[in-house]
Amino acid sequence: MSDHAQKPFLDLLHTQRVWDVDLPAFDAAGAPPAPLPLFHAWFAEAVTAGQAEPHTMTLATVDAQGLPDVRTLMLHDADERGWHFATHATSAKGRQLAARPYAALGFYWPARGRQVRVRGPVTACSRAESSADLHARSTGALASALVGRQSEVLGSTDALDRASEAAWRRAREEPDAEVASWTRYVVEPREVEFFQGDARRRHVRLRYRREGGDGAWERELLWP
């Protein structure tokens, strides 16, 4: 790309504003002893602030060559076990997790100037829990799961159209249809970091870390 073609992009890029809203204060000293209650509170505040799709998150995994991979998907729950999501075990991320069962999650809520990062080992849930996850979702979600073949090379859009139409018909006719590859996963947190942006760039970063088998969390502030 020529310098002339690059300049309009850079001009556009540099005119974008960051956190063009009033940002809340975050007193890390008053944070709870464990990260889950704080995550629940921040999520609720993001919803109240009108954050679009606050339940979307990035999922980072590592492939067989040790190279990082990342994508955006939906959070299905966050409880005492960890942060939950679901996908096909046969997908790229499913295969990567089978080989290297460790992942990182990232949430970004610009309406509040906040990020949350989660890291830890990943466990596949039971067949029953994965099935319940699938059937708690919409007809469209079931149809998408029935299409399957996620991450495989697609020969043509016509092939996708035919497979999608057939999957939609089956999803309507068989709402209890099973998809053997559909798997619910849970990221068991070892580290959870909360980032609160500040207009003067004095960002607050609070990291929770859990080491050992006693389940106790350590809290520490990080330089922004």
JSON list of C-alpha atoms in Angstrom, two decimals:
[
{"chain": "A", "resi": 1, "resn": "MET", "atom": "CA", "xyz": [0.00, 0.00, 0.00]},
{"chain": "A", "resi": 2, "resn": "SER", "atom": "CA", "xyz": [1.33, 3.44, -0.94]},
{"chain": "A", "resi": 3, "resn": "ASP", "atom": "CA", "xyz": [1.92, 6.20, 1.59]},
{"chain": "A", "resi": 4, "resn": "HIS", "atom": "CA", "xyz": [-0.86, 8.20, -0.09]},
{"chain": "A", "resi": 5, "resn": "ALA", "atom": "CA", "xyz": [-3.36, 5.38, 0.37]},
{"chain": "A", "resi": 6, "resn": "GLN", "atom": "CA", "xyz": [-2.25, 4.81, 3.95]},
{"chain": "A", "resi": 7, "resn": "LYS", "atom": "CA", "xyz": [-2.71, 8.44, 5.02]},
{"chain": "A", "resi": 8, "resn": "PRO", "atom": "CA", "xyz": [-6.54, 8.53, 4.83]},
{"chain": "A", "resi": 9, "resn": "PHE", "atom": "CA", "xyz": [-6.66, 5.42, 7.01]},
{"chain": "A", "resi": 10, "resn": "LEU", "atom": "CA", "xyz": [-4.29, 6.94, 9.58]},
{"chain": "A", "resi": 11, "resn": "ASP", "atom": "CA", "xyz": [-6.26, 10.19, 9.56]},
{"chain": "A", "resi": 12, "resn": "LEU", "atom": "CA", "xyz": [-9.44, 8.25, 10.24]},
{"chain": "A", "resi": 13, "resn": "LEU", "atom": "CA", "xyz": [-7.73, 6.11, 12.87]},
{"chain": "A", "resi": 14, "resn": "HIS", "atom": "CA", "xyz": [-6.30, 9.06, 14.76]},
{"chain": "A", "resi": 15, "resn": "THR", "atom": "CA", "xyz": [-9.63, 10.90, 14.94]},
{"chain": "A", "resi": 16, "resn": "GLN", "atom": "CA", "xyz": [-11.30, 8.10, 16.89]},
{"chain": "A", "resi": 17, "resn": "ARG", "atom": "CA", "xyz": [-12.05, 8.92, 20.49]},
{"chain": "A", "resi": 18, "resn": "VAL", "atom": "CA", "xyz": [-11.56, 6.62, 23.47]},
{"chain": "A", "resi": 19, "resn": "TRP", "atom": "CA", "xyz": [-14.04, 6.48, 26.37]},
{"chain": "A", "resi": 20, "resn": "ASP", "atom": "CA", "xyz": [-16.02, 9.55, 25.32]},
{"chain": "A", "resi": 21, "resn": "VAL", "atom": "CA", "xyz": [-18.14, 9.05, 28.45]},
{"chain": "A", "resi": 22, "resn": "ASP", "atom": "CA", "xyz": [-17.88, 9.84, 32.15]},
{"chain": "A", "resi": 23, "resn": "LEU", "atom": "CA", "xyz": [-15.84, 7.00, 33.63]},
{"chain": "A", "resi": 24, "resn": "PRO", "atom": "CA", "xyz": [-16.63, 5.60, 37.07]},
{"chain": "A", "resi": 25, "resn": "ALA", "atom": "CA", "xyz": [-14.11, 5.49, 39.88]},
{"chain": "A", "resi": 26, "resn": "PHE", "atom": "CA", "xyz": [-12.88, 2.14, 41.13]},
{"chain": "A", "resi": 27, "resn": "ASP", "atom": "CA", "xyz": [-11.66, 1.76, 44.68]},
{"chain": "A", "resi": 28, "resn": "ALA", "atom": "CA", "xyz": [-9.65, -1.47, 44.53]},
{"chain": "A", "resi": 29, "resn": "ALA", "atom": "CA", "xyz": [-9.27, -1.46, 48.31]},
{"chain": "A", "resi": 30, "resn": "GLY", "atom": "CA", "xyz": [-13.01, -2.08, 48.61]},
{"chain": "A", "resi": 31, "resn": "ALA", "atom": "CA", "xyz": [-13.07, -4.95, 46.13]},
{"chain": "A", "resi": 32, "resn": "PRO", "atom": "CA", "xyz": [-14.43, -8.31, 47.35]},
{"chain": "A", "resi": 33, "resn": "PRO", "atom": "CA", "xyz": [-12.01, -11.07, 48.37]},
{"chain": "A", "resi": 34, "resn": "ALA", "atom": "CA", "xyz": [-12.87, -13.18, 45.29]},
{"chain": "A", "resi": 35, "resn": "PRO", "atom": "CA", "xyz": [-13.27, -12.08, 41.66]},
{"chain": "A", "resi": 36, "resn": "LEU", "atom": "CA", "xyz": [-16.66, -13.59, 40.81]},
{"chain": "A", "resi": 37, "resn": "PRO", "atom": "CA", "xyz": [-18.85, -11.11, 42.77]},
{"chain": "A", "resi": 38, "resn": "LEU", "atom": "CA", "xyz": [-16.95, -8.21, 41.22]},
{"chain": "A", "resi": 39, "resn": "PHE", "atom": "CA", "xyz": [-17.40, -9.67, 37.74]},
{"chain": "A", "resi": 40, "resn": "HIS", "atom": "CA", "xyz": [-21.14, -10.07, 38.32]},
{"chain": "A", "resi": 41, "resn": "ALA", "atom": "CA", "xyz": [-21.38, -6.46, 39.54]},
{"chain": "A", "resi": 42, "resn": "TRP", "atom": "CA", "xyz": [-19.38, -5.04, 36.63]},
{"chain": "A", "resi": 43, "resn": "PHE", "atom": "CA", "xyz": [-21.42, -7.07, 34.13]},
{"chain": "A", "resi": 44, "resn": "ALA", "atom": "CA", "xyz": [-24.69, -5.74, 35.57]},
{"chain": "A", "resi": 45, "resn": "GLU", "atom": "CA", "xyz": [-23.33, -2.19, 35.44]},
{"chain": "A", "resi": 46, "resn": "ALA", "atom": "CA", "xyz": [-22.30, -2.67, 31.79]},
{"chain": "A", "resi": 47, "resn": "VAL", "atom": "CA", "xyz": [-25.85, -3.77, 30.97]},
{"chain": "A", "resi": 48, "resn": "THR", "atom": "CA", "xyz": [-27.32, -0.79, 32.83]},
{"chain": "A", "resi": 49, "resn": "ALA", "atom": "CA", "xyz": [-24.94, 1.54, 30.95]},
{"chain": "A", "resi": 50, "resn": "GLY", "atom": "CA", "xyz": [-26.31, 0.25, 27.64]},
{"chain": "A", "resi": 51, "resn": "GLN", "atom": "CA", "xyz": [-23.20, -1.64, 26.60]},
{"chain": "A", "resi": 52, "resn": "ALA", "atom": "CA", "xyz": [-23.95, -3.53, 23.37]},
{"chain": "A", "resi": 53, "resn": "GLU", "atom": "CA", "xyz": [-23.52, -7.30, 23.67]},
{"chain": "A", "resi": 54, "resn": "PRO", "atom": "CA", "xyz": [-21.79, -7.27, 27.06]},
{"chain": "A", "resi": 55, "resn": "HIS", "atom": "CA", "xyz": [-21.88, -11.08, 27.08]},
{"chain": "A", "resi": 56, "resn": "THR", "atom": "CA", "xyz": [-19.47, -11.35, 24.16]},
{"chain": "A", "resi": 57, "resn": "MET", "atom": "CA", "xyz": [-15.85, -12.12, 24.91]},
{"chain": "A", "resi": 58, "resn": "THR", "atom": "CA", "xyz": [-12.62, -13.07, 23.20]},
{"chain": "A", "resi": 59, "resn": "LEU", "atom": "CA", "xyz": [-11.29, -16.58, 23.69]},
{"chain": "A", "resi": 60, "resn": "ALA", "atom": "CA", "xyz": [-7.57, -17.19, 23.17]},
{"chain": "A", "resi": 61, "resn": "THR", "atom": "CA", "xyz": [-6.14, -20.66, 22.72]},
{"chain": "A", "resi": 62, "resn": "VAL", "atom": "CA", "xyz": [-2.90, -22.17, 21.39]},
{"chain": "A", "resi": 63, "resn": "ASP", "atom": "CA", "xyz": [-2.63, -24.52, 18.42]},
{"chain": "A", "resi": 64, "resn": "ALA", "atom": "CA", "xyz": [-0.50, -27.63, 18.00]},
{"chain": "A", "resi": 65, "resn": "GLN", "atom": "CA", "xyz": [2.46, -25.52, 16.82]},
{"chain": "A", "resi": 66, "resn": "GLY", "atom": "CA", "xyz": [2.26, -23.30, 19.90]},
{"chain": "A", "resi": 67, "resn": "LEU", "atom": "CA", "xyz": [0.85, -20.38, 17.92]},
{"chain": "A", "resi": 68, "resn": "PRO", "atom": "CA", "xyz": [-1.89, -18.23, 19.51]},
{"chain": "A", "resi": 69, "resn": "ASP", "atom": "CA", "xyz": [-5.43, -18.11, 18.14]},
{"chain": "A", "resi": 70, "resn": "VAL", "atom": "CA", "xyz": [-8.31, -15.85, 19.12]},
{"chain": "A", "resi": 71, "resn": "ARG", "atom": "CA", "xyz": [-12.01, -15.36, 18.33]},
{"chain": "A", "resi": 72, "resn": "THR", "atom": "CA", "xyz": [-15.14, -13.75, 19.76]},
{"chain": "A", "resi": 73, "resn": "LEU", "atom": "CA", "xyz": [-17.97, -15.80, 21.23]},
{"chain": "A", "resi": 74, "resn": "MET", "atom": "CA", "xyz": [-20.64, -15.66, 23.93]},
{"chain": "A", "resi": 75, "resn": "LEU", "atom": "CA", "xyz": [-20.39, -16.24, 27.64]},
{"chain": "A", "resi": 76, "resn": "HIS", "atom": "CA", "xyz": [-22.86, -18.88, 28.82]},
{"chain": "A", "resi": 77, "resn": "ASP", "atom": "CA", "xyz": [-22.40, -18.51, 32.57]},
{"chain": "A", "resi": 78, "resn": "ALA", "atom": "CA", "xyz": [-19.99, -17.38, 35.27]},
{"chain": "A", "resi": 79, "resn": "ASP", "atom": "CA", "xyz": [-20.25, -19.25, 38.56]},
{"chain": "A", "resi": 80, "resn": "GLU", "atom": "CA", "xyz": [-18.10, -20.75, 41.28]},
{"chain": "A", "resi": 81, "resn": "ARG", "atom": "CA", "xyz": [-16.74, -23.30, 38.81]},
{"chain": "A", "resi": 82, "resn": "GLY", "atom": "CA", "xyz": [-15.57, -20.66, 36.35]},
{"chain": "A", "resi": 83, "resn": "TRP", "atom": "CA", "xyz": [-16.48, -18.93, 33.09]},
{"chain": "A", "resi": 84, "resn": "HIS", "atom": "CA", "xyz": [-18.55, -21.07, 30.68]},
{"chain": "A", "resi": 85, "resn": "PHE", "atom": "CA", "xyz": [-18.82, -21.19, 26.89]},
{"chain": "A", "resi": 86, "resn": "ALA", "atom": "CA", "xyz": [-19.73, -23.83, 24.32]},
{"chain": "A", "resi": 87, "resn": "THR", "atom": "CA", "xyz": [-18.63, -24.94, 20.88]},
{"chain": "A", "resi": 88, "resn": "HIS", "atom": "CA", "xyz": [-18.12, -28.05, 18.77]},
{"chain": "A", "resi": 89, "resn": "ALA", "atom": "CA", "xyz": [-15.37, -30.30, 20.10]},
{"chain": "A", "resi": 90, "resn": "THR", "atom": "CA", "xyz": [-14.45, -30.83, 16.43]},
{"chain": "A", "resi": 91, "resn": "SER", "atom": "CA", "xyz": [-13.94, -27.10, 15.74]},
{"chain": "A", "resi": 92, "resn": "ALA", "atom": "CA", "xyz": [-10.50, -25.50, 15.63]},
{"chain": "A", "resi": 93, "resn": "LYS", "atom": "CA", "xyz": [-10.83, -24.21, 19.19]},
{"chain": "A", "resi": 94, "resn": "GLY", "atom": "CA", "xyz": [-12.21, -27.55, 20.37]},
{"chain": "A", "resi": 95, "resn": "ARG", "atom": "CA", "xyz": [-9.24, -29.40, 18.92]},
{"chain": "A", "resi": 96, "resn": "GLN", "atom": "CA", "xyz": [-6.82, -26.85, 20.35]},
{"chain": "A", "resi": 97, "resn": "LEU", "atom": "CA", "xyz": [-8.36, -27.19, 23.81]},
{"chain": "A", "resi": 98, "resn": "ALA", "atom": "CA", "xyz": [-8.16, -30.97, 23.60]},
{"chain": "A", "resi": 99, "resn": "ALA", "atom": "CA", "xyz": [-4.43, -30.74, 22.93]},
{"chain": "A", "resi": 100, "resn": "ARG", "atom": "CA", "xyz": [-3.66, -27.80, 25.24]},
{"chain": "A", "resi": 101, "resn": "PRO", "atom": "CA", "xyz": [-6.50, -27.35, 27.77]},
{"chain": "A", "resi": 102, "resn": "TYR", "atom": "CA", "xyz": [-5.68, -23.81, 28.83]},
{"chain": "A", "resi": 103, "resn": "ALA", "atom": "CA", "xyz": [-7.27, -20.54, 27.69]},
{"chain": "A", "resi": 104, "resn": "ALA", "atom": "CA", "xyz": [-7.60, -16.82, 28.26]},
{"chain": "A", "resi": 105, "resn": "LEU", "atom": "CA", "xyz": [-10.78, -14.73, 28.06]},
{"chain": "A", "resi": 106, "resn": "GLY", "atom": "CA", "xyz": [-11.17, -11.01, 27.51]},
{"chain": "A", "resi": 107, "resn": "PHE", "atom": "CA", "xyz": [-14.20, -8.78, 28.10]},
{"chain": "A", "resi": 108, "resn": "TYR", "atom": "CA", "xyz": [-14.28, -5.14, 26.98]},
{"chain": "A", "resi": 109, "resn": "TRP", "atom": "CA", "xyz": [-17.04, -2.75, 28.05]},
{"chain": "A", "resi": 110, "resn": "PRO", "atom": "CA", "xyz": [-16.18, 0.72, 26.65]},
{"chain": "A", "resi": 111, "resn": "ALA", "atom": "CA", "xyz": [-19.43, 2.18, 28.02]},
{"chain": "A", "resi": 112, "resn": "ARG", "atom": "CA", "xyz": [-17.72, 1.94, 31.43]},
{"chain": "A", "resi": 113, "resn": "GLY", "atom": "CA", "xyz": [-14.08, 2.01, 30.31]},
{"chain": "A", "resi": 114, "resn": "ARG", "atom": "CA", "xyz": [-13.57, -1.48, 31.69]},
{"chain": "A", "resi": 115, "resn": "GLN", "atom": "CA", "xyz": [-11.86, -4.72, 30.79]},
{"chain": "A", "resi": 116, "resn": "VAL", "atom": "CA", "xyz": [-11.80, -8.10, 32.51]},
{"chain": "A", "resi": 117, "resn": "ARG", "atom": "CA", "xyz": [-9.23, -10.78, 31.71]},
{"chain": "A", "resi": 118, "resn": "VAL", "atom": "CA", "xyz": [-9.46, -14.41, 32.83]},
{"chain": "A", "resi": 119, "resn": "ARG", "atom": "CA", "xyz": [-6.80, -17.14, 32.51]},
{"chain": "A", "resi": 120, "resn": "GLY", "atom": "CA", "xyz": [-6.87, -20.76, 33.56]},
{"chain": "A", "resi": 121, "resn": "PRO", "atom": "CA", "xyz": [-7.22, -24.43, 32.66]},
{"chain": "A", "resi": 122, "resn": "VAL", "atom": "CA", "xyz": [-10.24, -25.53, 30.66]},
{"chain": "A", "resi": 123, "resn": "THR", "atom": "CA", "xyz": [-12.45, -28.53, 31.42]},
{"chain": "A", "resi": 124, "resn": "ALA", "atom": "CA", "xyz": [-15.08, -30.08, 29.16]},
{"chain": "A", "resi": 125, "resn": "CYS", "atom": "CA", "xyz": [-18.42, -30.45, 30.92]},
{"chain": "A", "resi": 126, "resn": "SER", "atom": "CA", "xyz": [-20.47, -33.65, 30.99]},
{"chain": "A", "resi": 127, "resn": "ARG", "atom": "CA", "xyz": [-22.50, -34.86, 28.04]},
{"chain": "A", "resi": 128, "resn": "ALA", "atom": "CA", "xyz": [-25.71, -34.10, 29.96]},
{"chain": "A", "resi": 129, "resn": "GLU", "atom": "CA", "xyz": [-24.64, -30.54, 30.74]},
{"chain": "A", "resi": 130, "resn": "SER", "atom": "CA", "xyz": [-23.56, -29.94, 27.15]},
{"chain": "A", "resi": 131, "resn": "SER", "atom": "CA", "xyz": [-26.92, -31.22, 25.88]},
{"chain": "A", "resi": 132, "resn": "ALA", "atom": "CA", "xyz": [-28.80, -29.00, 28.31]},
{"chain": "A", "resi": 133, "resn": "ASP", "atom": "CA", "xyz": [-26.72, -26.03, 27.15]},
{"chain": "A", "resi": 134, "resn": "LEU", "atom": "CA", "xyz": [-27.62, -26.70, 23.53]},
{"chain": "A", "resi": 135, "resn": "HIS", "atom": "CA", "xyz": [-31.34, -27.04, 24.14]},
{"chain": "A", "resi": 136, "resn": "ALA", "atom": "CA", "xyz": [-31.56, -23.96, 26.33]},
{"chain": "A", "resi": 137, "resn": "ARG", "atom": "CA", "xyz": [-30.74, -21.85, 23.29]},
{"chain": "A", "resi": 138, "resn": "SER", "atom": "CA", "xyz": [-32.80, -20.60, 20.34]},
{"chain": "A", "resi": 139, "resn": "THR", "atom": "CA", "xyz": [-33.99, -22.59, 17.33]},
{"chain": "A", "resi": 140, "resn": "GLY", "atom": "CA", "xyz": [-31.42, -20.74, 15.24]},
{"chain": "A", "resi": 141, "resn": "ALA", "atom": "CA", "xyz": [-28.63, -21.73, 17.60]},
{"chain": "A", "resi": 142, "resn": "LEU", "atom": "CA", "xyz": [-29.70, -25.37, 17.40]},
{"chain": "A", "resi": 143, "resn": "ALA", "atom": "CA", "xyz": [-29.86, -25.15, 13.60]},
{"chain": "A", "resi": 144, "resn": "SER", "atom": "CA", "xyz": [-26.35, -23.70, 13.51]},
{"chain": "A", "resi": 145, "resn": "ALA", "atom": "CA", "xyz": [-25.09, -26.51, 15.73]},
{"chain": "A", "resi": 146, "resn": "LEU", "atom": "CA", "xyz": [-26.80, -29.11, 13.54]},
{"chain": "A", "resi": 147, "resn": "VAL", "atom": "CA", "xyz": [-24.99, -27.78, 10.48]},
{"chain": "A", "resi": 148, "resn": "GLY", "atom": "CA", "xyz": [-21.73, -28.66, 12.24]},
{"chain": "A", "resi": 149, "resn": "ARG", "atom": "CA", "xyz": [-18.46, -28.81, 10.28]},
{"chain": "A", "resi": 150, "resn": "GLN", "atom": "CA", "xyz": [-17.26, -25.64, 12.03]},
{"chain": "A", "resi": 151, "resn": "SER", "atom": "CA", "xyz": [-13.82, -24.46, 10.83]},
{"chain": "A", "resi": 152, "resn": "GLU", "atom": "CA", "xyz": [-13.79, -26.91, 7.89]},
{"chain": "A", "resi": 153, "resn": "VAL", "atom": "CA", "xyz": [-13.08, -25.56, 4.40]},
{"chain": "A", "resi": 154, "resn": "LEU", "atom": "CA", "xyz": [-16.32, -24.56, 2.62]},
{"chain": "A", "resi": 155, "resn": "GLY", "atom": "CA", "xyz": [-16.48, -25.42, -1.07]},
{"chain": "A", "resi": 156, "resn": "SER", "atom": "CA", "xyz": [-19.25, -22.97, -1.96]},
{"chain": "A", "resi": 157, "resn": "THR", "atom": "CA", "xyz": [-21.93, -20.80, -0.39]},
{"chain": "A", "resi": 158, "resn": "ASP", "atom": "CA", "xyz": [-24.52, -23.00, -2.13]},
{"chain": "A", "resi": 159, "resn": "ALA", "atom": "CA", "xyz": [-23.37, -25.94, 0.00]},
{"chain": "A", "resi": 160, "resn": "LEU", "atom": "CA", "xyz": [-23.83, -23.83, 3.13]},
{"chain": "A", "resi": 161, "resn": "ASP", "atom": "CA", "xyz": [-27.29, -22.71, 2.01]},
{"chain": "A", "resi": 162, "resn": "ARG", "atom": "CA", "xyz": [-28.42, -26.30, 1.50]},
{"chain": "A", "resi": 163, "resn": "ALA", "atom": "CA", "xyz": [-27.00, -27.50, 4.80]},
{"chain": "A", "resi": 164, "resn": "SER", "atom": "CA", "xyz": [-28.45, -24.54, 6.69]},
{"chain": "A", "resi": 165, "resn": "GLU", "atom": "CA", "xyz": [-31.94, -25.00, 5.22]},
{"chain": "A", "resi": 166, "resn": "ALA", "atom": "CA", "xyz": [-31.92, -28.69, 6.13]},
{"chain": "A", "resi": 167, "resn": "ALA", "atom": "CA", "xyz": [-30.69, -27.88, 9.65]},
{"chain": "A", "resi": 168, "resn": "TRP", "atom": "CA", "xyz": [-33.41, -25.28, 10.18]},
{"chain": "A", "resi": 169, "resn": "ARG", "atom": "CA", "xyz": [-36.08, -27.78, 9.13]},
{"chain": "A", "resi": 170, "resn": "ARG", "atom": "CA", "xyz": [-34.73, -30.40, 11.51]},
{"chain": "A", "resi": 171, "resn": "ALA", "atom": "CA", "xyz": [-34.39, -27.89, 14.37]},
{"chain": "A", "resi": 172, "resn": "ARG", "atom": "CA", "xyz": [-38.07, -26.95, 14.02]},
{"chain": "A", "resi": 173, "resn": "GLU", "atom": "CA", "xyz": [-39.22, -30.56, 13.69]},
{"chain": "A", "resi": 174, "resn": "GLU", "atom": "CA", "xyz": [-36.89, -32.02, 16.34]},
{"chain": "A", "resi": 175, "resn": "PRO", "atom": "CA", "xyz": [-36.23, -29.37, 19.01]},
{"chain": "A", "resi": 176, "resn": "ASP", "atom": "CA", "xyz": [-34.63, -32.08, 21.18]},
{"chain": "A", "resi": 177, "resn": "ALA", "atom": "CA", "xyz": [-32.21, -33.20, 18.46]},
{"chain": "A", "resi": 178, "resn": "GLU", "atom": "CA", "xyz": [-28.75, -34.00, 19.80]},
{"chain": "A", "resi": 179, "resn": "VAL", "atom": "CA", "xyz": [-25.42, -32.84, 18.41]},
{"chain": "A", "resi": 180, "resn": "ALA", "atom": "CA", "xyz": [-22.71, -35.18, 19.63]},
{"chain": "A", "resi": 181, "resn": "SER", "atom": "CA", "xyz": [-19.88, -32.70, 19.10]},
{"chain": "A", "resi": 182, "resn": "TRP", "atom": "CA", "xyz": [-21.54, -29.82, 20.99]},
{"chain": "A", "resi": 183, "resn": "THR", "atom": "CA", "xyz": [-19.56, -29.33, 24.19]},
{"chain": "A", "resi": 184, "resn": "ARG", "atom": "CA", "xyz": [-19.80, -26.92, 27.07]},
{"chain": "A", "resi": 185, "resn": "TYR", "atom": "CA", "xyz": [-16.47, -25.85, 28.53]},
{"chain": "A", "resi": 186, "resn": "VAL", "atom": "CA", "xyz": [-15.53, -24.04, 31.71]},
{"chain": "A", "resi": 187, "resn": "VAL", "atom": "CA", "xyz": [-12.42, -21.93, 32.26]},
{"chain": "A", "resi": 188, "resn": "GLU", "atom": "CA", "xyz": [-11.33, -22.48, 35.85]},
{"chain": "A", "resi": 189, "resn": "PRO", "atom": "CA", "xyz": [-9.75, -19.15, 36.80]},
{"chain": "A", "resi": 190, "resn": "ARG", "atom": "CA", "xyz": [-6.22, -18.97, 38.08]},
{"chain": "A", "resi": 191, "resn": "GLU", "atom": "CA", "xyz": [-5.89, -15.25, 37.31]},
{"chain": "A", "resi": 192, "resn": "VAL", "atom": "CA", "xyz": [-8.60, -12.62, 36.89]},
{"chain": "A", "resi": 193, "resn": "GLU", "atom": "CA", "xyz": [-7.69, -8.99, 36.19]},
{"chain": "A", "resi": 194, "resn": "PHE", "atom": "CA", "xyz": [-10.06, -6.02, 36.41]},
{"chain": "A", "resi": 195, "resn": "PHE", "atom": "CA", "xyz": [-9.09, -2.87, 34.50]},
{"chain": "A", "resi": 196, "resn": "GLN", "atom": "CA", "xyz": [-10.81, 0.46, 35.08]},
{"chain": "A", "resi": 197, "resn": "GLY", "atom": "CA", "xyz": [-9.89, 3.16, 32.60]},
{"chain": "A", "resi": 198, "resn": "ASP", "atom": "CA", "xyz": [-9.19, 6.70, 33.73]},
{"chain": "A", "resi": 199, "resn": "ALA", "atom": "CA", "xyz": [-9.39, 9.87, 31.61]},
{"chain": "A", "resi": 200, "resn": "ARG", "atom": "CA", "xyz": [-6.00, 10.99, 32.93]},
{"chain": "A", "resi": 201, "resn": "ARG", "atom": "CA", "xyz": [-4.56, 7.55, 32.11]},
{"chain": "A", "resi": 202, "resn": "ARG", "atom": "CA", "xyz": [-4.18, 6.66, 35.79]},
{"chain": "A", "resi": 203, "resn": "HIS", "atom": "CA", "xyz": [-5.88, 3.36, 35.09]},
{"chain": "A", "resi": 204, "resn": "VAL", "atom": "CA", "xyz": [-6.64, 1.01, 37.96]},
{"chain": "A", "resi": 205, "resn": "ARG", "atom": "CA", "xyz": [-5.63, -2.63, 37.47]},
{"chain": "A", "resi": 206, "resn": "LEU", "atom": "CA", "xyz": [-6.53, -5.18, 40.11]},
{"chain": "A", "resi": 207, "resn": "ARG", "atom": "CA", "xyz": [-5.35, -8.76, 39.64]},
{"chain": "A", "resi": 208, "resn": "TYR", "atom": "CA", "xyz": [-6.62, -11.76, 41.57]},
{"chain": "A", "resi": 209, "resn": "ARG", "atom": "CA", "xyz": [-4.33, -14.80, 41.60]},
{"chain": "A", "resi": 210, "resn": "ARG", "atom": "CA", "xyz": [-4.98, -18.24, 43.04]},
{"chain": "A", "resi": 211, "resn": "GLU", "atom": "CA", "xyz": [-2.14, -20.67, 43.67]},
{"chain": "A", "resi": 212, "resn": "GLY", "atom": "CA", "xyz": [-2.10, -23.94, 45.57]},
{"chain": "A", "resi": 213, "resn": "GLY", "atom": "CA", "xyz": [-5.02, -26.12, 46.53]},
{"chain": "A", "resi": 214, "resn": "ASP", "atom": "CA", "xyz": [-6.57, -24.05, 49.33]},
{"chain": "A", "resi": 215, "resn": "GLY", "atom": "CA", "xyz": [-8.62, -21.95, 46.90]},
{"chain": "A", "resi": 216, "resn": "ALA", "atom": "CA", "xyz": [-7.53, -18.65, 48.50]},
{"chain": "A", "resi": 217, "resn": "TRP", "atom": "CA", "xyz": [-7.19, -15.59, 46.28]},
{"chain": "A", "resi": 218, "resn": "GLU", "atom": "CA", "xyz": [-4.34, -13.08, 46.43]},
{"chain": "A", "resi": 219, "resn": "ARG", "atom": "CA", "xyz": [-5.01, -9.53, 45.28]},
{"chain": "A", "resi": 220, "resn": "GLU", "atom": "CA", "xyz": [-2.44, -7.12, 43.87]},
{"chain": "A", "resi": 221, "resn": "LEU", "atom": "CA", "xyz": [-2.45, -3.82, 42.03]},
{"chain": "A", "resi": 222, "resn": "LEU", "atom": "CA", "xyz": [-0.58, -3.49, 38.72]},
{"chain": "A", "resi": 223, "resn": "TRP", "atom": "CA", "xyz": [1.00, -0.48, 37.11]},
{"chain": "A", "resi": 224, "resn": "PRO", "atom": "CA", "xyz": [-1.12, 0.73, 34.17]}
]
